[in-house]
Amino acid sequence: MQDFDVAIIGAGVVGCATARRLALAGYRVVLIERGTDILSGASKANSAILHTGFDAPPGTLELECMRAGYREYLEIRGRFGLPLIETGAMVVAWTEAEAQRLPSLLEIGQENGVDDLSLLDTAGVAAREPNLAPSRGALLVPGESIIDPWTPFLAYVLTALDHGAQVLRRTEVTGGAFDGQTWRLETTGGPVGARHVVNAAGLQGDRVEATLLGDASFEIRPRKGQFVVYDKPAARLLRTIVLPVPNERTKGVVLTQTVFGNLLVGPTAEEQDDRERPFLTTDALQALMARAEEMVPAIRRMPVNATYAGLRPATERKEYRIRHEPERHWITVGGIRSTGMTAALGLAQHVLGLIGGDVTQVERSRPMPILAEEGDRAWRHTGHGGIVCHCEQVTAGEIETALSGPLPALDLAGLKRRTRCTMGRCQGFNCLGRIAEITDGRLAVPVGAAP
Ligand SMILES: Cc1cc2nc3c(=O)[nH]c(=O)nc-3n(C[C@H](O)[C@H](O)[C@H](O)COP(=O)(O)OP(=O)(O)OC[C@H]3O[C@@H](n4cnc5c(N)ncnc54)[C@H](O)[C@@H]3O)c2cc1C
């Protein structure tokens, strides 16, 4: 049995960011993930908006972590060459009742420390976004931005590996016991010893607590979000993220560009019992498209590339569910519902604060693969080995990089998140055969096999 200072259960955005920070503080970390790759749970499918926290509940840990996560991302993204598109967002009022709520949203935003907000009238909205249907005004949030939802977290894990961490993929924590000093975790890959446990198991967070602590302090209630992805020409219709006036349950249906050059509409907010499979439904997708067409009429002529869905690890309450039991060397970071991609670095700071210690090690720069459409993509340079996926202009060199190094892709989903291959308008129709050839014998789960 190998012994570590900290075992982190779950390599979603929270686990990956926490592994980096704890490793930089000198802890010997093991990151244990039951999926074939990192980010294979809730974190694989989100809207990729880096939120300012303008509409977060004031005075909460969620707000604190979002603000801290946002700041740290800006500080460190240069080290890794990570993208940020400063689109800004508008919370658009479509009815008079919604327009009347905008000043109170402005006040909450200011209370939350976001001090560059302003109200736009109907003409101001139209001037900024001429393709938008006539509105009743908007709250402008210049700091809301979009990022690549996957590459930062791969970078964080690579940093953790640089600083002595280990990553166990395809390894599920199935049980464990604490002897007063050390945890002995039972996993499908054998026992793992650690002084501290961080439960970052997302949609399984309550079950992991119940299994290891004997009781769960919250109940996961998966909340599905379905999306429609429009083809690249649609992204020219809109510069700014369009947010609805939020309600109690959800931030509502958003229209946003992606850094990959598409236009995204979604997510829905639907309760479901299944924690693994977010099924797509025709009715919901058609409703999203109808809503998008009401907001941006010209979108009607735009082709759709893909649809997808994700599951938020929501719980019976709105707030993040942190359980810190110092005497049992245990921290749960649970219920990280709909803001976790933004808050992850802030949550990692919070976890280090609870365990104790400071960042003592210097993080080295590590240029990461550039997936952003407007970035300095590999295909623009010579010596890339030829283009394999023509829709997303993914080169053989990029695929080779993704299959090598300290944390290679082990399945097609991981390869997609590292390169975007097969994610364009043909959805792999033209390139999947070639990708199967290139990856033959190199993936733990071959292309075409069940996961
Ligand atoms: C539709 C949608 C839109 C969103 N949009 C945004 C957005 O625009 N901006 C933003 O900031 N956030 C957004 N989010 C929120 C963000 O994606 C989530 O908050 C975040 O992914 C939660 O991450 P996590 O690490 O807590 O959980 P997960 O990603 O689920 O990670 C938990 C990991 O634990 C693993 N695991 C579980 N049990 C075990 C076990 N027993 N042993 C080993 N491993 C285990 C799982 O396989 C999983 O990989 C969105 C989420 C959704 C679903």
mmCIF file of C-alpha atoms in Angstrom, residues 119-374:
data_model
loop_
_atom_site.group_PDB
_atom_site.id
_atom_site.type_symbol
_atom_site.label_atom_id
_atom_site.label_comp_id
_atom_site.label_asym_id
_atom_site.label_seq_id
_atom_site.Cartn_x
_atom_site.Cartn_y
_atom_site.Cartn_z
ATOM 1 C CA LEU A 119 -27.689 49.429 -17.179
ATOM 2 C CA LEU A 120 -28.388 49.653 -20.906
ATOM 3 C CA ASP A 121 -31.636 50.872 -22.410
ATOM 4 C CA THR A 122 -33.291 49.253 -25.440
ATOM 5 C CA ALA A 123 -31.185 51.305 -27.863
ATOM 6 C CA GLY A 124 -27.993 50.529 -25.944
ATOM 7 C CA VAL A 125 -28.662 46.792 -26.195
ATOM 8 C CA ALA A 126 -29.432 47.044 -29.914
ATOM 9 C CA ALA A 127 -26.269 49.082 -30.523
ATOM 10 C CA ARG A 128 -24.126 46.444 -28.839
ATOM 11 C CA GLU A 129 -25.897 43.452 -30.395
ATOM 12 C CA PRO A 130 -27.753 44.394 -33.595
ATOM 13 C CA ASN A 131 -28.874 40.804 -34.273
ATOM 14 C CA LEU A 132 -30.777 40.568 -31.017
ATOM 15 C CA ALA A 133 -34.590 40.904 -31.056
ATOM 16 C CA PRO A 134 -35.901 44.136 -29.478
ATOM 17 C CA SER A 135 -35.474 44.006 -25.707
ATOM 18 C CA ARG A 136 -36.532 46.057 -22.671
ATOM 19 C CA GLY A 137 -32.968 46.845 -21.682
ATOM 20 C CA ALA A 138 -30.165 44.934 -20.027
ATOM 21 C CA LEU A 139 -27.592 44.836 -17.273
ATOM 22 C CA LEU A 140 -24.122 44.870 -18.839
ATOM 23 C CA VAL A 141 -21.511 42.718 -17.075
ATOM 24 C CA PRO A 142 -18.221 43.418 -18.871
ATOM 25 C CA GLY A 143 -16.170 40.850 -16.904
ATOM 26 C CA GLU A 144 -18.090 37.697 -17.841
ATOM 27 C CA SER A 145 -15.848 35.782 -20.238
ATOM 28 C CA ILE A 146 -15.512 32.451 -21.953
ATOM 29 C CA ILE A 147 -12.697 29.943 -21.609
ATOM 30 C CA ASP A 148 -11.701 26.473 -22.765
ATOM 31 C CA PRO A 149 -13.467 24.241 -20.215
ATOM 32 C CA TRP A 150 -10.974 21.356 -20.357
ATOM 33 C CA THR A 151 -7.374 22.423 -21.043
ATOM 34 C CA PRO A 152 -6.921 24.448 -17.812
ATOM 35 C CA PHE A 153 -7.758 21.417 -15.698
ATOM 36 C CA LEU A 154 -5.373 19.194 -17.647
ATOM 37 C CA ALA A 155 -2.720 21.857 -17.014
ATOM 38 C CA TYR A 156 -3.480 21.844 -13.282
ATOM 39 C CA VAL A 157 -3.084 18.065 -13.098
ATOM 40 C CA LEU A 158 0.175 18.221 -15.054
ATOM 41 C CA THR A 159 1.449 20.763 -12.507
ATOM 42 C CA ALA A 160 0.425 18.417 -9.697
ATOM 43 C CA LEU A 161 2.326 15.590 -11.422
ATOM 44 C CA ASP A 162 5.378 17.861 -11.766
ATOM 45 C CA HIS A 163 5.248 18.320 -8.009
ATOM 46 C CA GLY A 164 5.127 14.671 -7.078
ATOM 47 C CA ALA A 165 1.397 13.845 -7.290
ATOM 48 C CA GLN A 166 0.099 10.566 -8.646
ATOM 49 C CA VAL A 167 -3.048 10.157 -10.709
ATOM 50 C CA LEU A 168 -4.928 6.862 -10.644
ATOM 51 C CA ARG A 169 -7.507 6.681 -13.418
ATOM 52 C CA ARG A 170 -9.958 3.799 -13.904
ATOM 53 C CA THR A 171 -9.792 3.416 -10.119
ATOM 54 C CA GLU A 172 -12.904 3.622 -7.964
ATOM 55 C CA VAL A 173 -12.849 4.197 -4.219
ATOM 56 C CA THR A 174 -15.162 1.526 -2.841
ATOM 57 C CA GLY A 175 -14.603 1.746 0.909
ATOM 58 C CA GLY A 176 -12.173 2.765 3.594
ATOM 59 C CA ALA A 177 -11.432 3.160 7.274
ATOM 60 C CA PHE A 178 -9.704 5.759 9.439
ATOM 61 C CA ASP A 179 -7.485 4.555 12.304
ATOM 62 C CA GLY A 180 -7.166 7.909 14.059
ATOM 63 C CA GLN A 181 -4.066 8.914 12.047
ATOM 64 C CA THR A 182 -4.429 7.582 8.531
ATOM 65 C CA TRP A 183 -7.100 6.590 6.045
ATOM 66 C CA ARG A 184 -6.826 3.240 4.319
ATOM 67 C CA LEU A 185 -8.958 3.541 1.196
ATOM 68 C CA GLU A 186 -10.136 0.453 -0.621
ATOM 69 C CA THR A 187 -10.087 0.976 -4.358
ATOM 70 C CA THR A 188 -10.590 -1.191 -7.412
ATOM 71 C CA GLY A 189 -6.826 -0.849 -7.932
ATOM 72 C CA GLY A 190 -5.890 -1.946 -4.391
ATOM 73 C CA PRO A 191 -5.519 -0.130 -1.060
ATOM 74 C CA VAL A 192 -4.287 3.473 -0.826
ATOM 75 C CA GLY A 193 -3.110 5.111 2.385
ATOM 76 C CA ALA A 194 -3.483 8.843 3.086
ATOM 77 C CA ARG A 195 -3.472 11.101 6.117
ATOM 78 C CA HIS A 196 -6.275 13.275 4.721
ATOM 79 C CA VAL A 197 -9.157 12.642 2.327
ATOM 80 C CA VAL A 198 -10.778 15.244 0.096
ATOM 81 C CA ASN A 199 -14.094 14.021 -1.275
ATOM 82 C CA ALA A 200 -14.567 15.766 -4.635
ATOM 83 C CA ALA A 201 -16.735 13.024 -6.104
ATOM 84 C CA GLY A 202 -19.327 15.348 -7.652
ATOM 85 C CA LEU A 203 -22.468 13.405 -8.540
ATOM 86 C CA GLN A 204 -21.361 10.610 -6.164
ATOM 87 C CA GLY A 205 -20.286 12.910 -3.316
ATOM 88 C CA ASP A 206 -23.087 11.911 -0.931
ATOM 89 C CA ARG A 207 -22.548 8.194 -1.574
ATOM 90 C CA VAL A 208 -18.804 8.486 -0.990
ATOM 91 C CA GLU A 209 -19.551 10.216 2.347
ATOM 92 C CA ALA A 210 -22.058 7.530 3.308
ATOM 93 C CA THR A 211 -19.625 4.737 2.427
ATOM 94 C CA LEU A 212 -16.593 6.193 4.181
ATOM 95 C CA LEU A 213 -18.079 8.198 7.065
ATOM 96 C CA GLY A 214 -21.204 6.160 7.702
ATOM 97 C CA ASP A 215 -23.619 9.004 6.917
ATOM 98 C CA ALA A 216 -24.132 11.612 4.202
ATOM 99 C CA SER A 217 -24.557 15.290 5.058
ATOM 100 C CA PHE A 218 -26.453 16.036 1.814
ATOM 101 C CA GLU A 219 -28.302 14.342 -1.003
ATOM 102 C CA ILE A 220 -27.314 14.691 -4.650
ATOM 103 C CA ARG A 221 -30.239 15.575 -6.898
ATOM 104 C CA PRO A 222 -28.819 15.562 -10.438
ATOM 105 C CA ARG A 223 -29.974 18.490 -12.537
ATOM 106 C CA LYS A 224 -29.656 17.995 -16.254
ATOM 107 C CA GLY A 225 -28.680 20.734 -18.677
ATOM 108 C CA GLN A 226 -29.193 20.139 -22.402
ATOM 109 C CA PHE A 227 -27.474 22.230 -25.079
ATOM 110 C CA VAL A 228 -27.682 22.882 -28.822
ATOM 111 C CA VAL A 229 -24.402 23.740 -30.583
ATOM 112 C CA TYR A 230 -24.730 25.872 -33.711
ATOM 113 C CA ASP A 231 -22.144 25.744 -36.467
ATOM 114 C CA LYS A 232 -19.347 28.294 -36.625
ATOM 115 C CA PRO A 233 -20.992 30.959 -38.833
ATOM 116 C CA ALA A 234 -23.629 31.438 -36.104
ATOM 117 C CA ALA A 235 -20.981 32.716 -33.684
ATOM 118 C CA ARG A 236 -20.761 35.900 -35.769
ATOM 119 C CA LEU A 237 -24.341 36.757 -34.836
ATOM 120 C CA LEU A 238 -23.456 37.573 -31.268
ATOM 121 C CA ARG A 239 -20.423 38.956 -29.478
ATOM 122 C CA THR A 240 -21.779 39.232 -25.964
ATOM 123 C CA ILE A 241 -23.069 36.390 -23.769
ATOM 124 C CA VAL A 242 -26.844 36.792 -23.476
ATOM 125 C CA LEU A 243 -28.175 35.813 -20.055
ATOM 126 C CA PRO A 244 -31.806 35.827 -18.999
ATOM 127 C CA VAL A 245 -33.022 37.480 -15.831
ATOM 128 C CA PRO A 246 -32.430 34.535 -13.440
ATOM 129 C CA ASN A 247 -34.991 32.831 -11.273
ATOM 130 C CA GLU A 248 -34.662 30.805 -8.041
ATOM 131 C CA ARG A 249 -33.777 27.476 -9.692
ATOM 132 C CA THR A 250 -31.544 28.308 -12.602
ATOM 133 C CA LYS A 251 -29.541 30.946 -14.365
ATOM 134 C CA GLY A 252 -31.827 30.145 -17.333
ATOM 135 C CA VAL A 253 -31.199 29.654 -21.035
ATOM 136 C CA VAL A 254 -27.992 31.302 -22.182
ATOM 137 C CA LEU A 255 -26.754 32.176 -25.648
ATOM 138 C CA THR A 256 -23.003 32.243 -25.819
ATOM 139 C CA GLN A 257 -20.093 31.882 -28.164
ATOM 140 C CA THR A 258 -17.592 29.194 -27.317
ATOM 141 C CA VAL A 259 -13.829 29.587 -27.580
ATOM 142 C CA PHE A 260 -14.023 26.866 -30.230
ATOM 143 C CA GLY A 261 -15.941 29.251 -32.490
ATOM 144 C CA ASN A 262 -19.491 27.924 -32.123
ATOM 145 C CA LEU A 263 -22.656 29.414 -30.687
ATOM 146 C CA LEU A 264 -24.178 27.545 -27.789
ATOM 147 C CA VAL A 265 -27.782 27.640 -26.581
ATOM 148 C CA GLY A 266 -28.714 26.114 -23.237
ATOM 149 C CA PRO A 267 -28.681 24.716 -20.657
ATOM 150 C CA THR A 268 -32.049 23.452 -19.531
ATOM 151 C CA ALA A 269 -32.528 22.697 -15.824
ATOM 152 C CA GLU A 270 -34.294 19.377 -15.361
ATOM 153 C CA GLU A 271 -34.311 17.142 -12.301
ATOM 154 C CA GLN A 272 -33.596 13.480 -12.954
ATOM 155 C CA ASP A 273 -32.746 10.457 -10.801
ATOM 156 C CA ASP A 274 -30.104 8.888 -13.045
ATOM 157 C CA ARG A 275 -26.640 10.112 -11.995
ATOM 158 C CA GLU A 276 -24.753 8.754 -14.975
ATOM 159 C CA ARG A 277 -26.628 9.419 -18.209
ATOM 160 C CA PRO A 278 -28.033 12.801 -19.138
ATOM 161 C CA PHE A 279 -30.431 11.721 -21.896
ATOM 162 C CA LEU A 280 -31.260 14.220 -24.634
ATOM 163 C CA THR A 281 -34.909 14.880 -25.398
ATOM 164 C CA THR A 282 -36.265 16.212 -28.668
ATOM 165 C CA ASP A 283 -38.854 18.435 -26.963
ATOM 166 C CA ALA A 284 -36.294 20.215 -24.810
ATOM 167 C CA LEU A 285 -33.871 20.703 -27.706
ATOM 168 C CA GLN A 286 -36.625 22.075 -29.935
ATOM 169 C CA ALA A 287 -37.697 24.421 -27.164
ATOM 170 C CA LEU A 288 -34.101 25.676 -26.847
ATOM 171 C CA MET A 289 -33.891 26.310 -30.573
ATOM 172 C CA ALA A 290 -37.256 28.082 -30.570
ATOM 173 C CA ARG A 291 -36.096 30.304 -27.692
ATOM 174 C CA ALA A 292 -32.813 31.019 -29.497
ATOM 175 C CA GLU A 293 -34.746 32.023 -32.623
ATOM 176 C CA GLU A 294 -36.921 34.404 -30.583
ATOM 177 C CA MET A 295 -33.819 36.055 -29.156
ATOM 178 C CA VAL A 296 -31.717 36.065 -32.347
ATOM 179 C CA PRO A 297 -34.063 35.640 -35.342
ATOM 180 C CA ALA A 298 -31.195 35.161 -37.845
ATOM 181 C CA ILE A 299 -30.165 31.967 -36.064
ATOM 182 C CA ARG A 300 -33.070 30.225 -37.829
ATOM 183 C CA ARG A 301 -30.912 29.882 -40.950
ATOM 184 C CA MET A 302 -27.936 28.453 -39.104
ATOM 185 C CA PRO A 303 -27.122 24.723 -39.096
ATOM 186 C CA VAL A 304 -26.807 22.826 -35.851
ATOM 187 C CA ASN A 305 -23.586 20.829 -35.333
ATOM 188 C CA ALA A 306 -24.345 18.861 -32.235
ATOM 189 C CA THR A 307 -26.396 18.507 -29.098
ATOM 190 C CA TYR A 308 -25.165 17.422 -25.684
ATOM 191 C CA ALA A 309 -26.157 17.374 -22.050
ATOM 192 C CA GLY A 310 -24.481 17.536 -18.657
ATOM 193 C CA LEU A 311 -25.564 16.815 -15.090
ATOM 194 C CA ARG A 312 -25.078 19.357 -12.314
ATOM 195 C CA PRO A 313 -24.265 17.885 -8.892
ATOM 196 C CA ALA A 314 -27.124 19.816 -7.280
ATOM 197 C CA THR A 315 -28.408 18.941 -3.804
ATOM 198 C CA GLU A 316 -31.532 19.604 -1.743
ATOM 199 C CA ARG A 317 -30.051 23.015 -0.861
ATOM 200 C CA LYS A 318 -28.604 25.774 -2.994
ATOM 201 C CA GLU A 319 -25.251 26.333 -1.332
ATOM 202 C CA TYR A 320 -21.968 24.456 -1.730
ATOM 203 C CA ARG A 321 -21.839 21.523 0.678
ATOM 204 C CA ILE A 322 -18.528 21.624 2.525
ATOM 205 C CA ARG A 323 -18.023 19.127 5.339
ATOM 206 C CA HIS A 324 -14.828 19.555 7.299
ATOM 207 C CA GLU A 325 -14.123 17.036 10.028
ATOM 208 C CA PRO A 326 -10.608 17.809 11.286
ATOM 209 C CA GLU A 327 -10.616 14.928 13.777
ATOM 210 C CA ARG A 328 -11.315 12.479 10.970
ATOM 211 C CA HIS A 329 -8.984 14.279 8.502
ATOM 212 C CA TRP A 330 -11.888 14.657 6.092
ATOM 213 C CA ILE A 331 -13.101 17.400 3.756
ATOM 214 C CA THR A 332 -16.063 17.070 1.378
ATOM 215 C CA VAL A 333 -16.353 19.624 -1.389
ATOM 216 C CA GLY A 334 -19.834 18.719 -2.570
ATOM 217 C CA GLY A 335 -22.872 20.129 -4.313
ATOM 218 C CA ILE A 336 -20.757 22.260 -6.655
ATOM 219 C CA ARG A 337 -23.764 22.757 -8.827
ATOM 220 C CA SER A 338 -23.438 25.293 -11.580
ATOM 221 C CA THR A 339 -20.436 27.530 -10.939
ATOM 222 C CA GLY A 340 -17.694 24.991 -10.295
ATOM 223 C CA MET A 341 -15.611 25.614 -13.384
ATOM 224 C CA THR A 342 -15.171 29.241 -12.287
ATOM 225 C CA ALA A 343 -14.860 28.511 -8.580
ATOM 226 C CA ALA A 344 -12.497 25.513 -8.816
ATOM 227 C CA LEU A 345 -9.264 27.428 -8.152
ATOM 228 C CA GLY A 346 -10.986 29.299 -5.311
ATOM 229 C CA LEU A 347 -12.288 26.048 -3.833
ATOM 230 C CA ALA A 348 -8.746 24.678 -3.996
ATOM 231 C CA GLN A 349 -7.559 27.708 -1.989
ATOM 232 C CA HIS A 350 -10.328 27.019 0.513
ATOM 233 C CA VAL A 351 -9.332 23.355 0.887
ATOM 234 C CA LEU A 352 -5.685 24.257 1.458
ATOM 235 C CA GLY A 353 -6.847 26.754 4.093
ATOM 236 C CA LEU A 354 -8.738 23.959 5.886
ATOM 237 C CA ILE A 355 -5.918 21.405 5.722
ATOM 238 C CA GLY A 356 -3.291 24.025 6.514
ATOM 239 C CA GLY A 357 -0.186 25.198 4.713
ATOM 240 C CA ASP A 358 0.875 27.583 1.984
ATOM 241 C CA VAL A 359 2.007 27.337 -1.580
ATOM 242 C CA THR A 360 5.766 26.973 -1.265
ATOM 243 C CA GLN A 361 6.751 25.625 -4.660
ATOM 244 C CA VAL A 362 7.228 27.516 -7.884
ATOM 245 C CA GLU A 363 4.936 26.493 -10.717
ATOM 246 C CA ARG A 364 6.738 26.280 -14.002
ATOM 247 C CA SER A 365 5.334 27.613 -17.257
ATOM 248 C CA ARG A 366 3.927 24.916 -19.489
ATOM 249 C CA PRO A 367 2.474 25.908 -22.851
ATOM 250 C CA MET A 368 -0.674 23.830 -23.311
ATOM 251 C CA PRO A 369 -2.274 22.800 -26.610
ATOM 252 C CA ILE A 370 -4.214 25.688 -28.111
ATOM 253 C CA LEU A 371 -7.761 24.674 -28.987
ATOM 254 C CA ALA A 372 -9.343 28.133 -29.246
ATOM 255 C CA GLU A 373 -10.535 28.920 -32.768
ATOM 256 C CA GLU A 374 -8.791 32.295 -32.860
#
